[in-house]
CSV table of C-alpha atoms in Angstrom, one decimal:
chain,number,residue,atom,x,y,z
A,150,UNK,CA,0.0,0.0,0.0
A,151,UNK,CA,1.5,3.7,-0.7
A,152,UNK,CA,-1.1,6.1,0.2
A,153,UNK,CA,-4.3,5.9,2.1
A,154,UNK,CA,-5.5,8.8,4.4
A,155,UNK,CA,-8.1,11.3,5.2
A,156,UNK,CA,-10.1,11.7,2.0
A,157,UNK,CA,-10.4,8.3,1.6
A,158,UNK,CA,-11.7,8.4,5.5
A,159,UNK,CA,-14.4,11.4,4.1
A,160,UNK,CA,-15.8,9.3,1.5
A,161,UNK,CA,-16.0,6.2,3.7
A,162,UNK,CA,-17.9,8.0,5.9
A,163,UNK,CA,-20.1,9.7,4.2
A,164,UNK,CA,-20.9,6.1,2.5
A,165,UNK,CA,-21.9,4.6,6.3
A,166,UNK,CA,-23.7,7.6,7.0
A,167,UNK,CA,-26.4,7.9,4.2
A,168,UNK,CA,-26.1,4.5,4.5
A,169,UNK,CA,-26.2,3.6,1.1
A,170,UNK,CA,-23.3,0.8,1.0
A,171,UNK,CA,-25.3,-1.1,-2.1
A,172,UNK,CA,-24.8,0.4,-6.1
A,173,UNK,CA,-27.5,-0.7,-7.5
A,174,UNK,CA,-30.2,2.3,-7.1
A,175,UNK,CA,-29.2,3.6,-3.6
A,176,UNK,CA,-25.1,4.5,-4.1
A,177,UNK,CA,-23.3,5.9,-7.0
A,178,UNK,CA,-19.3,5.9,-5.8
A,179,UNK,CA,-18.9,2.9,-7.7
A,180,UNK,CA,-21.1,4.4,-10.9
A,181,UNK,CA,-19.2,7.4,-10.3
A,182,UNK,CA,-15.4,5.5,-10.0
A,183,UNK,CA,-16.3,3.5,-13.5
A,184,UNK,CA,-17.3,6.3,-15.0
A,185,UNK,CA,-14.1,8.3,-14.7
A,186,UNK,CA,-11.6,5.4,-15.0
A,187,UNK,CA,-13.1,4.9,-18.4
A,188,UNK,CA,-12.2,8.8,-19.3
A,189,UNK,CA,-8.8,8.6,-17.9
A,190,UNK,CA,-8.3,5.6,-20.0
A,191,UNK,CA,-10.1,6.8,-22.6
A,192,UNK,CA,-12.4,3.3,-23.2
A,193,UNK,CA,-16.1,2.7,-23.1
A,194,UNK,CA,-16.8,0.8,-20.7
A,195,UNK,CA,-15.4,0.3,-17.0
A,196,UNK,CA,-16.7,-2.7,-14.2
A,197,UNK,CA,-15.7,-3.0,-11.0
A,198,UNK,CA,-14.7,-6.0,-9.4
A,199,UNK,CA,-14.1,-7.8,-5.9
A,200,UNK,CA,-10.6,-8.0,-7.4
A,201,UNK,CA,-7.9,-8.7,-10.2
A,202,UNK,CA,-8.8,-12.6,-10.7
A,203,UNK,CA,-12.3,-11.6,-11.0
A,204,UNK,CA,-11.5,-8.9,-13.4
A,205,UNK,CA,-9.1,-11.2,-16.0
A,206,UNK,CA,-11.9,-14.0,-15.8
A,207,UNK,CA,-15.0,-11.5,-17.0
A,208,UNK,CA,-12.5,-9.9,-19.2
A,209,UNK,CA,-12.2,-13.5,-20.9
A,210,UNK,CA,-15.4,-15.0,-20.7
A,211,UNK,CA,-16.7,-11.7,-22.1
A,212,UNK,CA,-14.7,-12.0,-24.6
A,213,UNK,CA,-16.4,-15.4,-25.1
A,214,UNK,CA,-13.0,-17.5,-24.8
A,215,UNK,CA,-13.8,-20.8,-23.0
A,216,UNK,CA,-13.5,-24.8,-23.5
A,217,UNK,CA,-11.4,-25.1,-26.7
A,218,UNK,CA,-9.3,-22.3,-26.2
A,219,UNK,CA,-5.5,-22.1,-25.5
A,220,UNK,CA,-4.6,-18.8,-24.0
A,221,UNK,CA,-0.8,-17.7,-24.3
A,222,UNK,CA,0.2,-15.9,-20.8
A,223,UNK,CA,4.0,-15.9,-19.6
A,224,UNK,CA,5.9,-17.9,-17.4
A,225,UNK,CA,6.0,-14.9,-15.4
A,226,UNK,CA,2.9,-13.1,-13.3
A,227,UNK,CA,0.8,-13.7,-10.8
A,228,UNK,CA,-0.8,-17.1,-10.7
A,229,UNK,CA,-4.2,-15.4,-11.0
A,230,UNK,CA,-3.4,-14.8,-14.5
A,231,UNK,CA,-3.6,-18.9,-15.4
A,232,UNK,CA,-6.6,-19.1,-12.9
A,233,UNK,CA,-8.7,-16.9,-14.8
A,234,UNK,CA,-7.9,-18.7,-18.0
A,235,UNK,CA,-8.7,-21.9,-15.9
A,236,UNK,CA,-11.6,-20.3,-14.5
A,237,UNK,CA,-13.3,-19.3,-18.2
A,238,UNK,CA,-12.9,-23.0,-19.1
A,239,UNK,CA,-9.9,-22.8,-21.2
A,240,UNK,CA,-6.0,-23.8,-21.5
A,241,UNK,CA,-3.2,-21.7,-20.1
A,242,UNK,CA,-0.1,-22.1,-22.6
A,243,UNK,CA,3.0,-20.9,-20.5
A,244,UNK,CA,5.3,-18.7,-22.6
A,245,UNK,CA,8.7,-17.5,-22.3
A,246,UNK,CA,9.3,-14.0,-21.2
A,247,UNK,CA,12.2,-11.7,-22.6
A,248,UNK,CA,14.8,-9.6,-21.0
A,249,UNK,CA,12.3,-6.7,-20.6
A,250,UNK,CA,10.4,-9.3,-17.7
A,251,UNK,CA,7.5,-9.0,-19.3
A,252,UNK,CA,6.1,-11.8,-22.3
A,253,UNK,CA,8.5,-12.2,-24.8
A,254,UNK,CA,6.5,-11.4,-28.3
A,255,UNK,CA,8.3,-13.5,-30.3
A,256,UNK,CA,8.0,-16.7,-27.9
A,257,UNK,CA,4.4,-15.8,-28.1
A,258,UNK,CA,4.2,-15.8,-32.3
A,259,UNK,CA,6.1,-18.8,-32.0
A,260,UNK,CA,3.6,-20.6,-29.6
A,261,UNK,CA,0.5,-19.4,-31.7
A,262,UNK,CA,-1.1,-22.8,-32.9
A,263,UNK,CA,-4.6,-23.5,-34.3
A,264,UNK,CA,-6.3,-23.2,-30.8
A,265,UNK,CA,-5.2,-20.3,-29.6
A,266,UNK,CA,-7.7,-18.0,-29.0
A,267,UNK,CA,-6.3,-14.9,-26.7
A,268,UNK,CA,-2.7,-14.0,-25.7
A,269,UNK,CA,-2.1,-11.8,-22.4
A,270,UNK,CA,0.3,-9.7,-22.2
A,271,UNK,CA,1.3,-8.9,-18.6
A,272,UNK,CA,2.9,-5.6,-17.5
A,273,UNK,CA,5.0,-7.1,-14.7
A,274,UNK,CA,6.0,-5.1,-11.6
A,275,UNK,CA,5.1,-1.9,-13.6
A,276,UNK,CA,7.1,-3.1,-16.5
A,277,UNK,CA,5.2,-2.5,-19.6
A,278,UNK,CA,5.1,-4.5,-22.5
A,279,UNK,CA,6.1,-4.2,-26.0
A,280,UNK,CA,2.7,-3.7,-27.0
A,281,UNK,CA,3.2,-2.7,-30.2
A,282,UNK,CA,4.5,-6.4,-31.2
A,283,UNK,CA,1.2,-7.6,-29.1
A,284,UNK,CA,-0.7,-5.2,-31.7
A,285,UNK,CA,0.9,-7.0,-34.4
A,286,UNK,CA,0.0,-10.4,-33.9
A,287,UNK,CA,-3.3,-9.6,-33.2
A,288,UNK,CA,-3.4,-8.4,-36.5
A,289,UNK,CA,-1.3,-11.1,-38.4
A,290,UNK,CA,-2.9,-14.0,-36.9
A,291,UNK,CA,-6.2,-12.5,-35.4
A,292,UNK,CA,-5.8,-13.7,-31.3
A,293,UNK,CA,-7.3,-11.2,-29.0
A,294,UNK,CA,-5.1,-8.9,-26.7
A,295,UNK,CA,-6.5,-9.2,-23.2
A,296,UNK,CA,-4.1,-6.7,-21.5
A,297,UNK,CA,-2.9,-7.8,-17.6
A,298,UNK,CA,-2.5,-4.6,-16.1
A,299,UNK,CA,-3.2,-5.4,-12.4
A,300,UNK,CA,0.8,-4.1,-11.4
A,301,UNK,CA,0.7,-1.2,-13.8
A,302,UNK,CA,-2.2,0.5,-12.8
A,303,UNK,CA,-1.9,4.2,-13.6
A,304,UNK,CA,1.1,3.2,-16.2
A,305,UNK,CA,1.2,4.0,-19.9
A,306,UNK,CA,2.8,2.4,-22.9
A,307,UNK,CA,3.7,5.8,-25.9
A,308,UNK,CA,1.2,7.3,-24.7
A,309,UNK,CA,-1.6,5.1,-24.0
A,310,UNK,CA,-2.9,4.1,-20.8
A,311,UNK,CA,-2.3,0.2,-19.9
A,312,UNK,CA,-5.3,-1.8,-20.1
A,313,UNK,CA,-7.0,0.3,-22.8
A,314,UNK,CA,-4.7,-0.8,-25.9
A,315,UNK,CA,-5.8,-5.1,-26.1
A,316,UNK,CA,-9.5,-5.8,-27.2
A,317,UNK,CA,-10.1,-5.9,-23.1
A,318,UNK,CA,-7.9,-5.1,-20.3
A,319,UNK,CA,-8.0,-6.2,-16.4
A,320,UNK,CA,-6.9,-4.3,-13.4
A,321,UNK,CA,-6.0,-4.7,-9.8
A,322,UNK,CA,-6.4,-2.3,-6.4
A,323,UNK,CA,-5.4,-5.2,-3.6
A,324,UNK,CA,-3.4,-3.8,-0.9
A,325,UNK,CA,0.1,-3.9,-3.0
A,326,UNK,CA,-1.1,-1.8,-5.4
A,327,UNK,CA,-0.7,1.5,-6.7
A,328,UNK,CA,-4.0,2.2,-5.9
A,329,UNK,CA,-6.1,0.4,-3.5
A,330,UNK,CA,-9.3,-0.8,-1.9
A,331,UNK,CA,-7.9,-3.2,0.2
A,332,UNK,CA,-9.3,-5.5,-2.6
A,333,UNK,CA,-10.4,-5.3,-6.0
A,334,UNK,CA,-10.5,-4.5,-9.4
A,335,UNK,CA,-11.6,-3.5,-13.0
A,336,UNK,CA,-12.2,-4.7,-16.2
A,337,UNK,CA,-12.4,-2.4,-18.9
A,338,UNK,CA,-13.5,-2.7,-22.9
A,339,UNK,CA,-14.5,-0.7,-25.8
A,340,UNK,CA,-16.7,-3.4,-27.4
A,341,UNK,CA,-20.1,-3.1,-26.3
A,342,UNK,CA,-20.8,-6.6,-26.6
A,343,UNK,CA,-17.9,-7.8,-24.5
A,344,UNK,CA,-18.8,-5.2,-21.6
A,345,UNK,CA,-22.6,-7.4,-21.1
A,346,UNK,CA,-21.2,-10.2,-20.6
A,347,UNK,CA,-18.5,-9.3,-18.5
A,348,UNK,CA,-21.2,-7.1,-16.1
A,349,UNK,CA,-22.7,-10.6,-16.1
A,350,UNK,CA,-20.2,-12.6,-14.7
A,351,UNK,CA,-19.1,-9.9,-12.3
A,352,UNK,CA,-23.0,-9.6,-11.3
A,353,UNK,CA,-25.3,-12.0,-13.2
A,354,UNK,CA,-28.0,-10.7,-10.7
A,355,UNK,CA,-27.7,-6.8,-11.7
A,356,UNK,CA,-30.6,-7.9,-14.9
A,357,UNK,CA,-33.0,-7.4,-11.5
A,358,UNK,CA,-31.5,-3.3,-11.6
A,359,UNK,CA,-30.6,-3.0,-14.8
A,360,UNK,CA,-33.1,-4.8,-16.8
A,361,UNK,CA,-34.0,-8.2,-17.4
A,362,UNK,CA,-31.8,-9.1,-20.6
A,363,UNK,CA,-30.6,-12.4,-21.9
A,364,UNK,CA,-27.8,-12.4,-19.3
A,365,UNK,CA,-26.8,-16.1,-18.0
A,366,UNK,CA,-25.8,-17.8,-15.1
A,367,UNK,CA,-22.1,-15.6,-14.0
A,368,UNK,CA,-20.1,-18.6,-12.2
A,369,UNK,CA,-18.7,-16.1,-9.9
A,370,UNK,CA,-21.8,-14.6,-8.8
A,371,UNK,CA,-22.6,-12.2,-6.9
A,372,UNK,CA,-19.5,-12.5,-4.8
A,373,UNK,CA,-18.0,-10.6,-7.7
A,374,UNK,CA,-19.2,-7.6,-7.5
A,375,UNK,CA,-17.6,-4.3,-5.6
A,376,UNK,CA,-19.8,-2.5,-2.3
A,377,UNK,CA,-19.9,1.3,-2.3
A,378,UNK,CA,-17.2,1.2,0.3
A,379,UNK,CA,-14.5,0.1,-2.3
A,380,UNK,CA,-15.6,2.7,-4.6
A,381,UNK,CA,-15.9,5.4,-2.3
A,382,UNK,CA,-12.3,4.5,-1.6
A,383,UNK,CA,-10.9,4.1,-5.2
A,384,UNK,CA,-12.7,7.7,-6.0
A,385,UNK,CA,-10.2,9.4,-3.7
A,386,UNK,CA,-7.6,7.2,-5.0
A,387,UNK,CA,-8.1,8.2,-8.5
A,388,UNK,CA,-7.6,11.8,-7.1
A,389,UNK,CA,-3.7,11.1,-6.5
A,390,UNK,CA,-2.6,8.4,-8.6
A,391,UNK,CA,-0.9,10.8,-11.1
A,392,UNK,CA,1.4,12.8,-8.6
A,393,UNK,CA,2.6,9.6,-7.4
A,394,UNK,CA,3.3,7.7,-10.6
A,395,UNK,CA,5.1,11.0,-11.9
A,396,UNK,CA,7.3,10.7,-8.6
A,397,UNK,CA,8.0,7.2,-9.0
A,398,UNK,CA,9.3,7.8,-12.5
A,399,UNK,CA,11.2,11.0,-11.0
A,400,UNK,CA,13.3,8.6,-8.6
A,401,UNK,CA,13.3,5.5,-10.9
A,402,UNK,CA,15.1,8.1,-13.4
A,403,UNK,CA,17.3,9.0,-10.9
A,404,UNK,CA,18.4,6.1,-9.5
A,405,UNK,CA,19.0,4.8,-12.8
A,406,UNK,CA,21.3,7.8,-13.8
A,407,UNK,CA,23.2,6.9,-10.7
A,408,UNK,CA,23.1,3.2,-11.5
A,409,UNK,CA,24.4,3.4,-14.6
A,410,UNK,CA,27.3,5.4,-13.7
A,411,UNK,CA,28.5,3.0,-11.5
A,412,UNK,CA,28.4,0.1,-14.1
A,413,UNK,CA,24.9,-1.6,-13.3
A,414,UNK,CA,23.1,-2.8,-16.0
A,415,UNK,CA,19.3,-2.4,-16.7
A,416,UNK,CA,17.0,-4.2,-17.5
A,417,UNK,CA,15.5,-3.4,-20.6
A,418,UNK,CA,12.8,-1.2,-20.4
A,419,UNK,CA,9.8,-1.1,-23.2
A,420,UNK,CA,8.8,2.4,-22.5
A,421,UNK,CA,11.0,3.8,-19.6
A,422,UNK,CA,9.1,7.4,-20.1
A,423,UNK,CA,5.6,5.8,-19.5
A,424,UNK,CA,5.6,3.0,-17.6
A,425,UNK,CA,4.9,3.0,-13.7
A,426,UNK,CA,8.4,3.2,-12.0
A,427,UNK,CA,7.5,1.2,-9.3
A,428,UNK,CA,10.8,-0.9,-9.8
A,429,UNK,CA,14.4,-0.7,-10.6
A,430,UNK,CA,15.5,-3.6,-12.4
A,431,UNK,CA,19.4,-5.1,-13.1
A,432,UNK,CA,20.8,-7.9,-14.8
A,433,UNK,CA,23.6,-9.7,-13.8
A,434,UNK,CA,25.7,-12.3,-15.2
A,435,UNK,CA,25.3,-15.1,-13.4
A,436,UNK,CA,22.8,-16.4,-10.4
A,437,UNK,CA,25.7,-15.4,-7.4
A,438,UNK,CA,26.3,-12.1,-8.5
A,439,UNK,CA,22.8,-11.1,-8.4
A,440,UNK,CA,21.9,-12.7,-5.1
A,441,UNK,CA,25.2,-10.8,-4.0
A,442,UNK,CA,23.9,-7.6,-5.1
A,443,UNK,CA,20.7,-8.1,-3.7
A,444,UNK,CA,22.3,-8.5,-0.2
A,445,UNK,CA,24.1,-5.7,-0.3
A,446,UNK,CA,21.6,-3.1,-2.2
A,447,UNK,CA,18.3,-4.3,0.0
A,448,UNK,CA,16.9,-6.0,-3.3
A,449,UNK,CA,14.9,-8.5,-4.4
A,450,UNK,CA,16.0,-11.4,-6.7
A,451,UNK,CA,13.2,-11.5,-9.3
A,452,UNK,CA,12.9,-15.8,-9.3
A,453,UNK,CA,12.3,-15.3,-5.7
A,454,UNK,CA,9.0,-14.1,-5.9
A,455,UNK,CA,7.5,-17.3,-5.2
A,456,UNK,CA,3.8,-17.5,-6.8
A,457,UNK,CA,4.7,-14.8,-9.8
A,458,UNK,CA,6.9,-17.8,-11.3
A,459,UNK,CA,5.4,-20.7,-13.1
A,460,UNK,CA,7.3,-23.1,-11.1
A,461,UNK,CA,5.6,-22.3,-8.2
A,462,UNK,CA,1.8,-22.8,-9.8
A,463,UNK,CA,1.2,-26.2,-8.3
A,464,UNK,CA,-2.6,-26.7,-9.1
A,465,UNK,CA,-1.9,-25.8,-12.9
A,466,UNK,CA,1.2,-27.9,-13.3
A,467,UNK,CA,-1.0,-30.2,-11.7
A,468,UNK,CA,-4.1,-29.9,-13.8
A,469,UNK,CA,-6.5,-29.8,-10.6
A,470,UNK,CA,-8.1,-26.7,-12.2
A,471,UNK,CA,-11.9,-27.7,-10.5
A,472,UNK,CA,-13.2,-29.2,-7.2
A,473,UNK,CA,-14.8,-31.8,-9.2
A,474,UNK,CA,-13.2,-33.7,-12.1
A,475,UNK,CA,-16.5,-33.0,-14.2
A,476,UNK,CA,-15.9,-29.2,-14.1
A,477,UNK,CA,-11.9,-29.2,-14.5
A,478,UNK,CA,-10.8,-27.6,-17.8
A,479,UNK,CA,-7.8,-30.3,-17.8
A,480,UNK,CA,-10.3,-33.0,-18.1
A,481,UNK,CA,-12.9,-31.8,-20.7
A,482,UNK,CA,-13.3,-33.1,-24.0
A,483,UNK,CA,-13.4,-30.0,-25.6
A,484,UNK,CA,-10.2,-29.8,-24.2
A,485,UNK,CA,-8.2,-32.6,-25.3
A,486,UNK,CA,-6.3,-31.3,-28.1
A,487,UNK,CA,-5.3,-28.3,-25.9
A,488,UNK,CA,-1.5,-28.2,-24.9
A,489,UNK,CA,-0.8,-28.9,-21.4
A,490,UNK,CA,2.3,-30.8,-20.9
A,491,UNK,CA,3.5,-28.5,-18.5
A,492,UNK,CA,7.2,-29.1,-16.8
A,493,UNK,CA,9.0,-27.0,-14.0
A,494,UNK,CA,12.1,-27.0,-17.1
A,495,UNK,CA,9.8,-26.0,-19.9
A,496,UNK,CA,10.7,-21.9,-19.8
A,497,UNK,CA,14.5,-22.8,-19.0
A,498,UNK,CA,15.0,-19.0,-20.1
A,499,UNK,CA,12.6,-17.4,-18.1
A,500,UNK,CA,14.2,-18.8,-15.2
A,501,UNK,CA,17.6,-17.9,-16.1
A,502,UNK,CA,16.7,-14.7,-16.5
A,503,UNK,CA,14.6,-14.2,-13.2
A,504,UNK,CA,17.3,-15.7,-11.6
A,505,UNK,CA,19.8,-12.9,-12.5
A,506,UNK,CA,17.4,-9.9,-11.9
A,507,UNK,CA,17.3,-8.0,-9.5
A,508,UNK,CA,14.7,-5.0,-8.6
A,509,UNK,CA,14.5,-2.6,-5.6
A,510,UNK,CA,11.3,-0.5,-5.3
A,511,UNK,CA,10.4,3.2,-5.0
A,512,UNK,CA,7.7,4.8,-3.0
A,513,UNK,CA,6.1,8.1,-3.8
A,514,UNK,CA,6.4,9.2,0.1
A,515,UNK,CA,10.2,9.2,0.1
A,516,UNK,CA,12.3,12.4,1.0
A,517,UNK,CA,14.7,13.0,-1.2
A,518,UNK,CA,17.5,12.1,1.3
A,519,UNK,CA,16.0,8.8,1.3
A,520,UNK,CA,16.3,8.8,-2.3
A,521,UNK,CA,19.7,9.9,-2.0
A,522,UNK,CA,20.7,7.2,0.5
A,523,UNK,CA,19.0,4.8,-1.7
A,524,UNK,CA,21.1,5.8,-4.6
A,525,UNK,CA,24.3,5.5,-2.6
A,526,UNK,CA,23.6,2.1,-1.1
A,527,UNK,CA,22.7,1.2,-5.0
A,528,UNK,CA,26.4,2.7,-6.0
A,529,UNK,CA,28.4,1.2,-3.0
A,530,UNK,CA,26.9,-2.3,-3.8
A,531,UNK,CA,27.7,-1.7,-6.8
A,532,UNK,CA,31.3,-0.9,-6.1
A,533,UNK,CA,31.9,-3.6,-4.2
A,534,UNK,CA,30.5,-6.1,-6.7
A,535,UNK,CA,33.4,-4.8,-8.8
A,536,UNK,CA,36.0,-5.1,-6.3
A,537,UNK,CA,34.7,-8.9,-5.9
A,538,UNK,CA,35.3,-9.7,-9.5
């Protein structure tokens, strides 16, 4: 969490004391909230959700992907990003990534086969992806772009808002992000058609509000749907997430001016200007230096991350994607031609890449002799790292 405080407090409480904590017909925070996400993104259509998972499985079961379907996602995110494929019915195929951390476009042509229906690109610790490339196979081979923007929120890729760019894109505000409910999320869409069904699986009850339509069945029910307490929240959010991306970016520059200096090498960013800042990334040569650096700098090795690498996604490399064997996606028919050999070795380079990254973190509270004694612990590790080879 970076910022919560007293406006978030004034909205809160003006929520419990009109009493109106439900949307539908009493509240309008969370009409209010989807309404001006969609602006700042510049889309048509906003939903909020109880939180990220929720929002990548309306985003594809709206976009009607399901039994049948292979779904490319890379071998490193969240595992939420294979449940929701699980969740819609449909095959995760697990992808390299590349040396920007984020999925690597051409792994993702490569793996394109007759059942692939979607490919999400994931922009990874608010690394953005190369979405141009993502644009281009859309085109070329005509799979959807489901954008996985749930640790980018408030980023941009040459201009254009993350999650806004793919045919549908999902977000994120849990506690660790860069804006926050506690929980939750958003799905977001242009496509008219996409945006029904997705209010249906986030709320398949909402036809009793909003008019009885041919809606179906949502498997997530209504447990999917965000209270008027969340959106009174992510209203005075949305008030401050631009100062503190722009600060972010201010330090990552920094820092990386310094880093560079000193002989650190960064990771490779896709759009530096745009993207969230949230991290500052390095590659090393081997495993041992980067754990080394990570010692001494107060970092974070990237393959230690635990659930955001594919080796760690026990039920999918399992295939127990269901409670009962009936409903798991591993075990349908429709399924069977789907590829799901999945191995802990199968993205070799994904883990030799993780395993030599490093990242340390900014924060949009931090005095700028914090930043400066950041920078300097940076440079002194990586003097020493030096003075070790």
């Amino acid at each position: 969490m970076y910022r919560v405080g007293n406006e978030e407090l004034k909205r809160i409480r003006s929520v419990v004391e009109t009493g109106r904590l439900f949307r539908y017909g009493i509240g309008d925070e969370c009409a209010t909230f989807e309404r001006r996400y969609a602006e700042k993104l510049g889309v048509k259509h906003c939903v909020l959700t109880a939180s990220g998972t929720n929002a990548l499985t309306a985003a594809l079961i709206g976009a009607r992907i399901g039994p049948g379907d292979e779904v490319i996602i890379p071998a490193c995110t969240y595992m939420a990003t294979a449940i929701a494929v699980v969740a819609a019915g449909a095959i995760p195929l697990i992808v390299d990534i590349d040396d920007s951390i984020t999925l690597d476009p051409v792994a993702a042509e490569k793996a394109i086969g007759p059942r692939t229906k979607a490919v999400i690109p994931v922009h990874m610790w608010g690394q953005v992806c190369d979405m141009n490339a993502f644009q281009a196979l859309s085109d070329r081979f005509g799979v959807l772009i489901i954008e996985d923007a749930c640790q980018a929120v408030g980023g941009a890729y040459e201009g254009r808002m993350v999650g806004s760019i793919g045919a549908v894109g999902g977000f994120s505000f849990n506690y660790y992000k860069n804006m926050t409910c506690g929980e939750g999320g958003a799905v977001v869409t242009d496509d008219e058609s996409i945006a029904e069904r997705m209010r249906c699986v986030v709320d398949p009850c909402s036809f009793y509000w909003n008019g009885r339509d041919e809606s179906f069945a949502g498997f997530t029910y209504d447990g999917a749907r965000a209270s008027e307490i969340e959106g009174a929240m992510l209203n005075a959010q949305l008030d401050r997430i631009d100062g503190m991306i722009e600060e972010m970016r201010r330090q990552k520059r920094k820092i990386l001016d310094a880093a560079v200096g000193a002989g650190l090498t960064p990771v490779r960013a896709n759009s530096i200007e745009w993207e969230c800042g949230t991290h500052v990334m390095f590659r090393f040569p081997s495993a041992a230096q980067a754990e080394a650096f990570a010692e001494l700098a107060g970092g974070t090795v990237a393959i230690k991350t635990g659930r955001h690498v594919y080796t760690e996604w026990d039920q999918i490399l399992g295939h127990r994607g269901a409670h009962h064997p009936a409903l798991n996606p591993f075990e349908l028919q429709a399924n069977r031609e789907c590829r799901m050999n999945y191995s802990k070795e199968m993205c070799r380079r994904s883990l030799d890449i993780l395993g030599t990254t490093v990242f340390i973190q900014t924060h949009p509270d931090r005095t700028e002799n914090e930043v400066e004694k950041q920078i300097e612990t940076v440079c002194h590790a990586a003097s020493e790292m030096g003075n070790r080879s």
